[in-house]
PDB file of C-alpha atoms in Angstrom:
ATOM      1  CA  MET O   1      36.299   8.638  22.117  1.00  0.00           C
ATOM      2  CA  LEU O   2      37.021  11.446  24.434  1.00  0.00           C
ATOM      3  CA  LYS O   3      36.598  13.426  20.925  1.00  0.00           C
ATOM      4  CA  TRP O   4      33.125  12.214  21.049  1.00  0.00           C
ATOM      5  CA  LEU O   5      32.378  12.892  25.500  1.00  0.00           C
ATOM      6  CA  ASN O   6      34.001  17.131  24.031  1.00  0.00           C
ATOM      7  CA  SER O   7      31.347  16.795  21.316  1.00  0.00           C
ATOM      8  CA  PRO O   8      28.043  19.770  21.838  1.00  0.00           C
ATOM      9  CA  ALA O   9      25.393  16.512  22.206  1.00  0.00           C
ATOM     10  CA  SER O  10      23.202  19.445  20.865  1.00  0.00           C
ATOM     11  CA  GLU O  11      22.085  22.832  19.582  1.00  0.00           C
ATOM     12  CA  THR O  12      23.384  23.409  23.057  1.00  0.00           C
ATOM     13  CA  GLN O  13      27.107  23.610  24.089  1.00  0.00           C
ATOM     14  CA  VAL O  14      25.989  20.590  26.563  1.00  0.00           C
ATOM     15  CA  THR O  15      28.616  17.931  26.070  1.00  0.00           C
ATOM     16  CA  HIS O  16      28.043  14.360  25.930  1.00  0.00           C
ATOM     17  CA  GLY O  17      30.139  13.561  28.293  1.00  0.00           C
ATOM     18  CA  GLN O  18      28.038  16.181  30.523  1.00  0.00           C
ATOM     19  CA  ARG O  19      24.797  13.723  29.444  1.00  0.00           C
ATOM     20  CA  LEU O  20      26.441  10.259  30.061  1.00  0.00           C
ATOM     21  CA  TRP O  21      24.471   9.590  32.870  1.00  0.00           C
ATOM     22  CA  LEU O  22      21.584  10.399  31.266  1.00  0.00           C
ATOM     23  CA  TYR O  23      22.267   7.461  28.638  1.00  0.00           C
ATOM     24  CA  VAL O  24      23.499   5.099  31.753  1.00  0.00           C
ATOM     25  CA  PHE O  25      19.834   5.795  33.117  1.00  0.00           C
ATOM     26  CA  ALA O  26      18.028   5.209  29.664  1.00  0.00           C
ATOM     27  CA  ALA O  27      20.544   2.104  29.452  1.00  0.00           C
ATOM     28  CA  VAL O  28      19.353   0.784  32.969  1.00  0.00           C
ATOM     29  CA  VAL O  29      15.841   1.474  31.954  1.00  0.00           C
ATOM     30  CA  MET O  30      15.524  -0.342  28.688  1.00  0.00           C
ATOM     31  CA  LEU O  31      17.991  -2.908  29.778  1.00  0.00           C
ATOM     32  CA  LEU O  32      15.278  -3.587  32.700  1.00  0.00           C
ATOM     33  CA  LEU O  33      11.842  -3.528  30.260  1.00  0.00           C
ATOM     34  CA  VAL O  34      13.422  -5.910  27.972  1.00  0.00           C
ATOM     35  CA  ALA O  35      14.553  -8.322  29.289  1.00  0.00           C
ATOM     36  CA  PRO O  36      12.239  -9.793  30.697  1.00  0.00           C
ATOM     37  CA  THR O  37      10.917 -10.183  27.336  1.00  0.00           C
ATOM     38  CA  LEU O  38      13.841 -11.962  25.969  1.00  0.00           C
ATOM     39  CA  ILE O  39      14.444 -14.118  28.430  1.00  0.00           C
ATOM     40  CA  VAL O  40      11.109 -15.656  26.321  1.00  0.00           C
ATOM     41  CA  ILE O  41      13.013 -16.124  23.092  1.00  0.00           C
ATOM     42  CA  PRO O  42      15.661 -18.711  25.187  1.00  0.00           C
ATOM     43  CA  MET O  43      12.387 -20.385  26.463  1.00  0.00           C
ATOM     44  CA  SER O  44      11.104 -21.477  23.592  1.00  0.00           C
ATOM     45  CA  PHE O  45      13.761 -23.715  22.472  1.00  0.00           C
ATOM     46  CA  SER O  46      14.204 -26.077  25.325  1.00  0.00           C
ATOM     47  CA  GLU O  47      13.629 -29.756  24.515  1.00  0.00           C
ATOM     48  CA  SER O  48      11.981 -29.059  28.478  1.00  0.00           C
ATOM     49  CA  GLN O  49       8.231 -30.263  28.885  1.00  0.00           C
ATOM     50  CA  TYR O  50       8.107 -26.968  31.064  1.00  0.00           C
ATOM     51  CA  LEU O  51       9.126 -23.558  30.946  1.00  0.00           C
ATOM     52  CA  GLU O  52      13.144 -23.995  31.586  1.00  0.00           C
ATOM     53  CA  PHE O  53      15.813 -20.813  32.339  1.00  0.00           C
ATOM     54  CA  PRO O  54      18.576 -21.690  30.626  1.00  0.00           C
ATOM     55  CA  PRO O  55      16.945 -24.424  28.630  1.00  0.00           C
ATOM     56  CA  GLU O  56      19.855 -27.597  29.484  1.00  0.00           C
ATOM     57  CA  THR O  57      18.779 -29.551  26.224  1.00  0.00           C
ATOM     58  CA  TRP O  58      18.053 -26.986  22.920  1.00  0.00           C
ATOM     59  CA  SER O  59      15.146 -28.120  20.667  1.00  0.00           C
ATOM     60  CA  LEU O  60      12.047 -26.855  18.026  1.00  0.00           C
ATOM     61  CA  ARG O  61      10.564 -28.637  19.706  1.00  0.00           C
ATOM     62  CA  TRP O  62       7.715 -26.203  20.915  1.00  0.00           C
ATOM     63  CA  TYR O  63       7.421 -24.314  17.596  1.00  0.00           C
ATOM     64  CA  ARG O  64       6.495 -28.161  15.413  1.00  0.00           C
ATOM     65  CA  ASN O  65       3.956 -28.471  17.934  1.00  0.00           C
ATOM     66  CA  TYR O  66       2.929 -25.228  17.412  1.00  0.00           C
ATOM     67  CA  PHE O  67       2.688 -25.073  13.585  1.00  0.00           C
ATOM     68  CA  GLY O  68       2.044 -28.595  13.751  1.00  0.00           C
ATOM     69  CA  SER O  69      -1.355 -27.760  15.822  1.00  0.00           C
ATOM     70  CA  PRO O  70      -4.946 -27.489  13.967  1.00  0.00           C
ATOM     71  CA  GLU O  71      -6.103 -25.619  16.931  1.00  0.00           C
ATOM     72  CA  TRP O  72      -3.256 -23.125  17.778  1.00  0.00           C
ATOM     73  CA  MET O  73      -3.221 -22.391  13.837  1.00  0.00           C
ATOM     74  CA  GLN O  74      -7.188 -21.263  13.415  1.00  0.00           C
ATOM     75  CA  ALA O  75      -6.138 -18.857  16.115  1.00  0.00           C
ATOM     76  CA  THR O  76      -3.172 -17.557  15.015  1.00  0.00           C
ATOM     77  CA  ALA O  77      -5.047 -17.139  11.745  1.00  0.00           C
ATOM     78  CA  THR O  78      -8.151 -14.972  13.625  1.00  0.00           C
ATOM     79  CA  SER O  79      -5.922 -12.951  15.175  1.00  0.00           C
ATOM     80  CA  LEU O  80      -4.286 -11.847  12.442  1.00  0.00           C
ATOM     81  CA  LYS O  81      -7.311 -11.633  10.227  1.00  0.00           C
ATOM     82  CA  ALA O  82      -8.462  -8.979  13.049  1.00  0.00           C
ATOM     83  CA  ALA O  83      -5.423  -7.048  13.116  1.00  0.00           C
ATOM     84  CA  VAL O  84      -5.296  -6.034   9.528  1.00  0.00           C
ATOM     85  CA  LEU O  85      -9.187  -5.554   9.900  1.00  0.00           C
ATOM     86  CA  THR O  86      -8.937  -3.096  12.569  1.00  0.00           C
ATOM     87  CA  MET O  87      -6.312  -1.743  11.414  1.00  0.00           C
ATOM     88  CA  LEU O  88      -7.940  -0.514   7.991  1.00  0.00           C
ATOM     89  CA  VAL O  89     -10.984   0.693  10.021  1.00  0.00           C
ATOM     90  CA  ALA O  90      -9.668   2.958  13.178  1.00  0.00           C
ATOM     91  CA  THR O  91      -6.922   3.997  10.757  1.00  0.00           C
ATOM     92  CA  PRO O  92      -8.857   5.816   8.056  1.00  0.00           C
ATOM     93  CA  VAL O  93     -11.900   6.465  10.717  1.00  0.00           C
ATOM     94  CA  GLY O  94      -9.164   7.859  13.541  1.00  0.00           C
ATOM     95  CA  VAL O  95      -6.921   9.800  10.887  1.00  0.00           C
ATOM     96  CA  VAL O  96     -10.373  11.549   9.318  1.00  0.00           C
ATOM     97  CA  ALA O  97     -11.492  12.355  12.984  1.00  0.00           C
ATOM     98  CA  ALA O  98      -8.517  14.015  13.710  1.00  0.00           C
ATOM     99  CA  TYR O  99      -8.241  15.816  10.794  1.00  0.00           C
ATOM    100  CA  GLY O 100     -11.894  17.092  11.818  1.00  0.00           C
ATOM    101  CA  LEU O 101     -11.035  17.966  15.331  1.00  0.00           C
ATOM    102  CA  HIS O 102      -7.708  19.765  14.127  1.00  0.00           C
ATOM    103  CA  ASN O 103     -10.225  21.735  11.179  1.00  0.00           C
ATOM    104  CA  SER O 104     -13.117  22.149  13.453  1.00  0.00           C
ATOM    105  CA  HIS O 105     -14.113  25.342  15.249  1.00  0.00           C
ATOM    106  CA  VAL O 106     -17.485  24.039  16.927  1.00  0.00           C
ATOM    107  CA  ARG O 107     -17.883  24.626  20.467  1.00  0.00           C
ATOM    108  CA  PHE O 108     -17.898  21.556  21.490  1.00  0.00           C
ATOM    109  CA  VAL O 109     -14.391  19.980  19.830  1.00  0.00           C
ATOM    110  CA  ARG O 110     -12.801  19.024  23.746  1.00  0.00           C
ATOM    111  CA  LEU O 111     -15.711  16.776  24.400  1.00  0.00           C
ATOM    112  CA  ALA O 112     -15.382  15.291  21.128  1.00  0.00           C
ATOM    113  CA  TYR O 113     -12.088  14.451  21.565  1.00  0.00           C
ATOM    114  CA  LEU O 114     -12.974  13.724  25.076  1.00  0.00           C
ATOM    115  CA  MET O 115     -15.771  11.186  23.810  1.00  0.00           C
ATOM    116  CA  LEU O 116     -13.066   9.805  21.666  1.00  0.00           C
ATOM    117  CA  ILE O 117     -10.112   9.167  23.789  1.00  0.00           C
ATOM    118  CA  THR O 118     -12.425   8.106  26.039  1.00  0.00           C
ATOM    119  CA  PRO O 119     -11.755   3.693  25.570  1.00  0.00           C
ATOM    120  CA  MET O 120      -8.402   4.611  26.742  1.00  0.00           C
ATOM    121  CA  MET O 121     -10.187   6.461  30.153  1.00  0.00           C
ATOM    122  CA  VAL O 122     -12.018   3.109  31.688  1.00  0.00           C
ATOM    123  CA  PRO O 123     -11.006  -0.609  32.196  1.00  0.00           C
ATOM    124  CA  VAL O 124     -10.796  -2.459  29.241  1.00  0.00           C
ATOM    125  CA  VAL O 125     -12.721  -5.461  31.292  1.00  0.00           C
ATOM    126  CA  LEU O 126     -15.962  -2.279  31.279  1.00  0.00           C
ATOM    127  CA  VAL O 127     -15.899  -2.364  27.486  1.00  0.00           C
ATOM    128  CA  ALA O 128     -15.812  -5.553  27.140  1.00  0.00           C
ATOM    129  CA  ILE O 129     -18.337  -5.888  29.479  1.00  0.00           C
ATOM    130  CA  GLY O 130     -20.025  -4.103  27.623  1.00  0.00           C
ATOM    131  CA  ALA O 131     -19.400  -5.325  23.728  1.00  0.00           C
ATOM    132  CA  PHE O 132     -20.749  -8.525  25.358  1.00  0.00           C
ATOM    133  CA  TYR O 133     -24.033  -7.566  26.078  1.00  0.00           C
ATOM    134  CA  VAL O 134     -24.274  -5.343  23.023  1.00  0.00           C
ATOM    135  CA  PHE O 135     -23.270  -8.279  20.987  1.00  0.00           C
ATOM    136  CA  VAL O 136     -25.324 -10.732  22.515  1.00  0.00           C
ATOM    137  CA  GLN O 137     -28.445  -8.558  21.821  1.00  0.00           C
ATOM    138  CA  VAL O 138     -27.453  -7.982  17.206  1.00  0.00           C
ATOM    139  CA  ASN O 139     -26.258 -12.016  17.420  1.00  0.00           C
ATOM    140  CA  LEU O 140     -21.873 -10.838  16.391  1.00  0.00           C
ATOM    141  CA  LEU O 141     -20.670 -13.248  19.806  1.00  0.00           C
ATOM    142  CA  TYR O 142     -17.536 -15.313  18.588  1.00  0.00           C
ATOM    143  CA  SER O 143     -17.833 -13.761  15.282  1.00  0.00           C
ATOM    144  CA  LEU O 144     -14.334 -12.006  14.119  1.00  0.00           C
ATOM    145  CA  THR O 145     -16.929  -9.140  12.590  1.00  0.00           C
ATOM    146  CA  GLY O 146     -17.981  -8.648  16.850  1.00  0.00           C
ATOM    147  CA  LEU O 147     -14.499  -8.716  17.137  1.00  0.00           C
ATOM    148  CA  VAL O 148     -12.868  -6.472  14.934  1.00  0.00           C
ATOM    149  CA  LEU O 149     -15.120  -3.392  16.495  1.00  0.00           C
ATOM    150  CA  ALA O 150     -15.245  -3.797  19.588  1.00  0.00           C
ATOM    151  CA  HIS O 151     -10.781  -3.354  18.899  1.00  0.00           C
ATOM    152  CA  SER O 152     -11.008  -0.730  16.679  1.00  0.00           C
ATOM    153  CA  VAL O 153     -12.996   0.711  19.436  1.00  0.00           C
ATOM    154  CA  LEU O 154      -9.993  -0.049  21.711  1.00  0.00           C
ATOM    155  CA  ALA O 155      -7.150   1.311  18.436  1.00  0.00           C
ATOM    156  CA  LEU O 156      -9.666   4.310  17.383  1.00  0.00           C
ATOM    157  CA  PRO O 157      -8.013   6.941  20.509  1.00  0.00           C
ATOM    158  CA  LEU O 158      -4.032   6.237  19.736  1.00  0.00           C
ATOM    159  CA  VAL O 159      -5.442   6.970  16.268  1.00  0.00           C
ATOM    160  CA  VAL O 160      -6.362  10.291  17.404  1.00  0.00           C
ATOM    161  CA  ILE O 161      -4.068  11.321  19.860  1.00  0.00           C
ATOM    162  CA  VAL O 162      -1.587  10.130  17.201  1.00  0.00           C
ATOM    163  CA  THR O 163      -2.459  11.826  14.433  1.00  0.00           C
ATOM    164  CA  GLY O 164      -4.591  14.689  16.260  1.00  0.00           C
ATOM    165  CA  SER O 165      -0.772  15.204  17.829  1.00  0.00           C
ATOM    166  CA  ALA O 166       0.811  15.350  13.696  1.00  0.00           C
ATOM    167  CA  LEU O 167      -1.836  17.582  12.233  1.00  0.00           C
ATOM    168  CA  LYS O 168      -0.681  20.375  15.293  1.00  0.00           C
ATOM    169  CA  SER O 169       3.002  20.818  13.852  1.00  0.00           C
ATOM    170  CA  TYR O 170       1.688  20.597  10.336  1.00  0.00           C
ATOM    171  CA  ASP O 171       1.181  23.844   8.970  1.00  0.00           C
ATOM    172  CA  MET O 172      -2.710  23.918   7.205  1.00  0.00           C
ATOM    173  CA  ASN O 173      -1.519  26.734   4.689  1.00  0.00           C
ATOM    174  CA  GLN O 174      -0.080  24.411   2.724  1.00  0.00           C
ATOM    175  CA  GLU O 175      -3.261  22.627   1.973  1.00  0.00           C
ATOM    176  CA  LEU O 176      -5.046  26.022   2.177  1.00  0.00           C
ATOM    177  CA  ALA O 177      -3.024  26.995  -0.782  1.00  0.00           C
ATOM    178  CA  ALA O 178      -4.198  24.255  -3.004  1.00  0.00           C
ATOM    179  CA  ARG O 179      -8.041  24.521  -2.311  1.00  0.00           C
ATOM    180  CA  SER O 180      -7.532  28.428  -2.949  1.00  0.00           C
ATOM    181  CA  LEU O 181      -5.437  27.190  -7.061  1.00  0.00           C
ATOM    182  CA  GLY O 182      -9.584  25.144  -7.404  1.00  0.00           C
ATOM    183  CA  ALA O 183      -8.189  21.069  -5.635  1.00  0.00           C
ATOM    184  CA  PRO O 184     -11.397  19.592  -3.462  1.00  0.00           C
ATOM    185  CA  ARG O 185     -11.339  19.531  -0.195  1.00  0.00           C
ATOM    186  CA  TRP O 186     -10.377  15.788  -0.219  1.00  0.00           C
ATOM    187  CA  LYS O 187      -8.221  16.276  -2.666  1.00  0.00           C
ATOM    188  CA  ALA O 188      -6.015  18.958  -0.968  1.00  0.00           C
ATOM    189  CA  PHE O 189      -5.870  16.314   1.808  1.00  0.00           C
ATOM    190  CA  LEU O 190      -5.099  13.220   0.463  1.00  0.00           C
ATOM    191  CA  THR O 191      -2.225  14.698  -1.450  1.00  0.00           C
ATOM    192  CA  ILE O 192      -0.730  17.871   0.509  1.00  0.00           C
ATOM    193  CA  THR O 193      -1.663  16.510   3.743  1.00  0.00           C
ATOM    194  CA  VAL O 194      -1.762  12.351   4.126  1.00  0.00           C
ATOM    195  CA  PRO O 195       1.719  12.824   2.832  1.00  0.00           C
ATOM    196  CA  GLN O 196       2.984  15.859   5.363  1.00  0.00           C
ATOM    197  CA  ILE O 197       2.023  13.098   8.258  1.00  0.00           C
ATOM    198  CA  ARG O 198       2.270  10.060   6.235  1.00  0.00           C
ATOM    199  CA  PHE O 199       4.927   8.864   9.379  1.00  0.00           C
ATOM    200  CA  ALA O 200       2.047   8.809  12.202  1.00  0.00           C
ATOM    201  CA  ILE O 201      -0.155   7.992   9.914  1.00  0.00           C
ATOM    202  CA  VAL O 202       1.836   4.898   9.631  1.00  0.00           C
ATOM    203  CA  THR O 203       2.719   4.665  13.462  1.00  0.00           C
ATOM    204  CA  ALA O 204      -1.509   4.774  14.205  1.00  0.00           C
ATOM    205  CA  ALA O 205      -1.657   1.829  12.602  1.00  0.00           C
ATOM    206  CA  LEU O 206       0.664   0.058  13.215  1.00  0.00           C
ATOM    207  CA  LEU O 207      -0.278   0.282  17.200  1.00  0.00           C
ATOM    208  CA  ALA O 208      -4.483  -0.676  15.274  1.00  0.00           C
ATOM    209  CA  PHE O 209      -2.772  -3.690  14.733  1.00  0.00           C
ATOM    210  CA  LEU O 210      -0.972  -4.242  17.936  1.00  0.00           C
ATOM    211  CA  THR O 211      -3.568  -3.000  20.029  1.00  0.00           C
ATOM    212  CA  SER O 212      -5.817  -5.547  18.113  1.00  0.00           C
ATOM    213  CA  PHE O 213      -3.342  -8.576  18.059  1.00  0.00           C
ATOM    214  CA  ASP O 214      -2.412  -8.366  21.489  1.00  0.00           C
ATOM    215  CA  GLU O 215      -5.472  -7.698  23.381  1.00  0.00           C
ATOM    216  CA  VAL O 216      -6.820 -10.215  25.744  1.00  0.00           C
ATOM    217  CA  VAL O 217      -8.700  -8.839  27.904  1.00  0.00           C
ATOM    218  CA  VAL O 218     -11.972  -8.440  25.367  1.00  0.00           C
ATOM    219  CA  ALA O 219     -11.101 -11.498  23.603  1.00  0.00           C
ATOM    220  CA  MET O 220     -11.545 -13.327  26.194  1.00  0.00           C
ATOM    221  CA  PHE O 221     -15.498 -12.128  26.601  1.00  0.00           C
ATOM    222  CA  ILE O 222     -16.737 -12.415  22.880  1.00  0.00           C
ATOM    223  CA  SER O 223     -14.087 -14.583  20.937  1.00  0.00           C
ATOM    224  CA  GLY O 224     -14.364 -17.663  20.732  1.00  0.00           C
ATOM    225  CA  GLY O 225     -16.328 -20.684  19.079  1.00  0.00           C
ATOM    226  CA  ASP O 226     -15.236 -20.865  15.605  1.00  0.00           C
ATOM    227  CA  ASN O 227     -13.465 -17.866  16.083  1.00  0.00           C
ATOM    228  CA  PRO O 228     -11.201 -17.783  19.173  1.00  0.00           C
ATOM    229  CA  THR O 229      -7.983 -15.266  19.653  1.00  0.00           C
ATOM    230  CA  LEU O 230      -4.153 -16.906  19.786  1.00  0.00           C
ATOM    231  CA  THR O 231      -4.245 -14.034  22.699  1.00  0.00           C
ATOM    232  CA  ARG O 232      -7.316 -15.874  23.845  1.00  0.00           C
ATOM    233  CA  ASN O 233      -6.057 -19.618  23.834  1.00  0.00           C
ATOM    234  CA  MET O 234      -2.627 -18.218  25.467  1.00  0.00           C
ATOM    235  CA  PHE O 235      -4.353 -16.872  28.341  1.00  0.00           C
ATOM    236  CA  ASN O 236      -6.121 -20.670  28.658  1.00  0.00           C
ATOM    237  CA  ALA O 237      -3.259 -22.229  28.166  1.00  0.00           C
ATOM    238  CA  LEU O 238      -1.338 -20.282  31.216  1.00  0.00           C
ATOM    239  CA  ARG O 239      -4.692 -20.582  33.298  1.00  0.00           C
ATOM    240  CA  ASP O 240      -4.790 -24.214  32.528  1.00  0.00           C
ATOM    241  CA  GLN O 241      -1.528 -26.051  32.641  1.00  0.00           C
ATOM    242  CA  ILE O 242       2.193 -24.762  31.417  1.00  0.00           C
ATOM    243  CA  ASP O 243       2.789 -25.420  27.836  1.00  0.00           C
ATOM    244  CA  PRO O 244       6.083 -24.133  27.083  1.00  0.00           C
ATOM    245  CA  THR O 245       4.760 -23.574  23.653  1.00  0.00           C
ATOM    246  CA  ILE O 246       3.335 -20.362  25.026  1.00  0.00           C
ATOM    247  CA  ALA O 247       7.089 -19.288  24.504  1.00  0.00           C
ATOM    248  CA  ALA O 248       7.496 -19.786  20.926  1.00  0.00           C
ATOM    249  CA  ILE O 249       4.593 -18.564  20.292  1.00  0.00           C
ATOM    250  CA  SER O 250       5.312 -15.195  22.233  1.00  0.00           C
ATOM    251  CA  THR O 251       8.544 -15.448  20.900  1.00  0.00           C
ATOM    252  CA  ILE O 252       6.800 -15.522  16.872  1.00  0.00           C
ATOM    253  CA  MET O 253       5.316 -12.398  18.193  1.00  0.00           C
ATOM    254  CA  ILE O 254       8.487  -9.963  19.207  1.00  0.00           C
ATOM    255  CA  ILE O 255       9.350 -10.750  15.602  1.00  0.00           C
ATOM    256  CA  ILE O 256       6.121  -9.480  14.497  1.00  0.00           C
ATOM    257  CA  THR O 257       5.320  -6.384  16.766  1.00  0.00           C
ATOM    258  CA  SER O 258       9.924  -6.057  15.682  1.00  0.00           C
ATOM    259  CA  LEU O 259       9.332  -6.343  12.216  1.00  0.00           C
ATOM    260  CA  MET O 260       6.062  -4.074  12.516  1.00  0.00           C
ATOM    261  CA  MET O 261       8.336  -1.365  13.344  1.00  0.00           C
ATOM    262  CA  ILE O 262      11.385  -1.312  11.664  1.00  0.00           C
ATOM    263  CA  LEU O 263       8.652  -0.845   8.532  1.00  0.00           C
ATOM    264  CA  ALA O 264       7.080   1.509  10.211  1.00  0.00           C
ATOM    265  CA  GLN O 265      10.619   3.456  10.382  1.00  0.00           C
ATOM    266  CA  VAL O 266      11.199   2.637   6.543  1.00  0.00           C
ATOM    267  CA  PHE O 267       8.307   3.273   4.950  1.00  0.00           C
ATOM    268  CA  GLY O 268       6.786   6.156   7.008  1.00  0.00           C
ATOM    269  CA  ARG O 269       9.487   8.200   6.668  1.00  0.00           C
ATOM    270  CA  ASN O 270       8.925  10.724   4.295  1.00  0.00           C
ATOM    271  CA  PRO O 271      11.554  11.333   1.338  1.00  0.00           C
ATOM    272  CA  SER O 272      13.478  14.779   2.743  1.00  0.00           C
ATOM    273  CA  ASP O 273      13.868  12.940   6.137  1.00  0.00           C
ATOM    274  CA  LYS O 274      16.249  10.092   5.082  1.00  0.00           C
TER     275      LYS O 274
END
């Protein structure tokens, strides 16, 4: 332990011992952020018909209630389909947009960038109201297509920002070398650039999936009928009654989110980084 404390923490000569206060501070912050989420997990295994922590009696009652409910299963299927389709729409569009902005030398490239990330800067409820008004006009309200389009608008800025950051540290001369040897631009991009920024693309795809899967404000306005989302039903359940099934669903969502983050770390890294 003493050897570790006295060893350099970075290329500078700052030791781990000198940074010990920073490690403690980071651990406290992480605990404050994670603890409220982890409390939900034991609550989901309670036998009580009310949210209870710690549980007096352990049971899988609320998991059985969730998996045995056609309403919850339909909402889960809708959320998963919307999240996957949002990821498939927002990721390629965002990657291409980030690539175009990075290589563009036109005068208004910054304005175009600001327009792409506008959904991040305005309140989500305004996006929801605007989507509701437009979808009523084009008959997309309460449809899976409308839900995917609205969620893609919210996810696109994240994809552009993450991919754009990766492109800033990427040496574009590698792609230019491939193009100078006769490779078309699209082929040079797919075979040279994309593998180099793969981790950023996988991370952006993960964020697009989670943006859709966890989103509730837009879903409250434009989902429903045969296509209610899981988060919409959870919000309605909390508003109408305190149903412990929500704790079981939240635990499952935590597991799904954690698994996706792990998969992004495993499959997103370049072989040379392992």
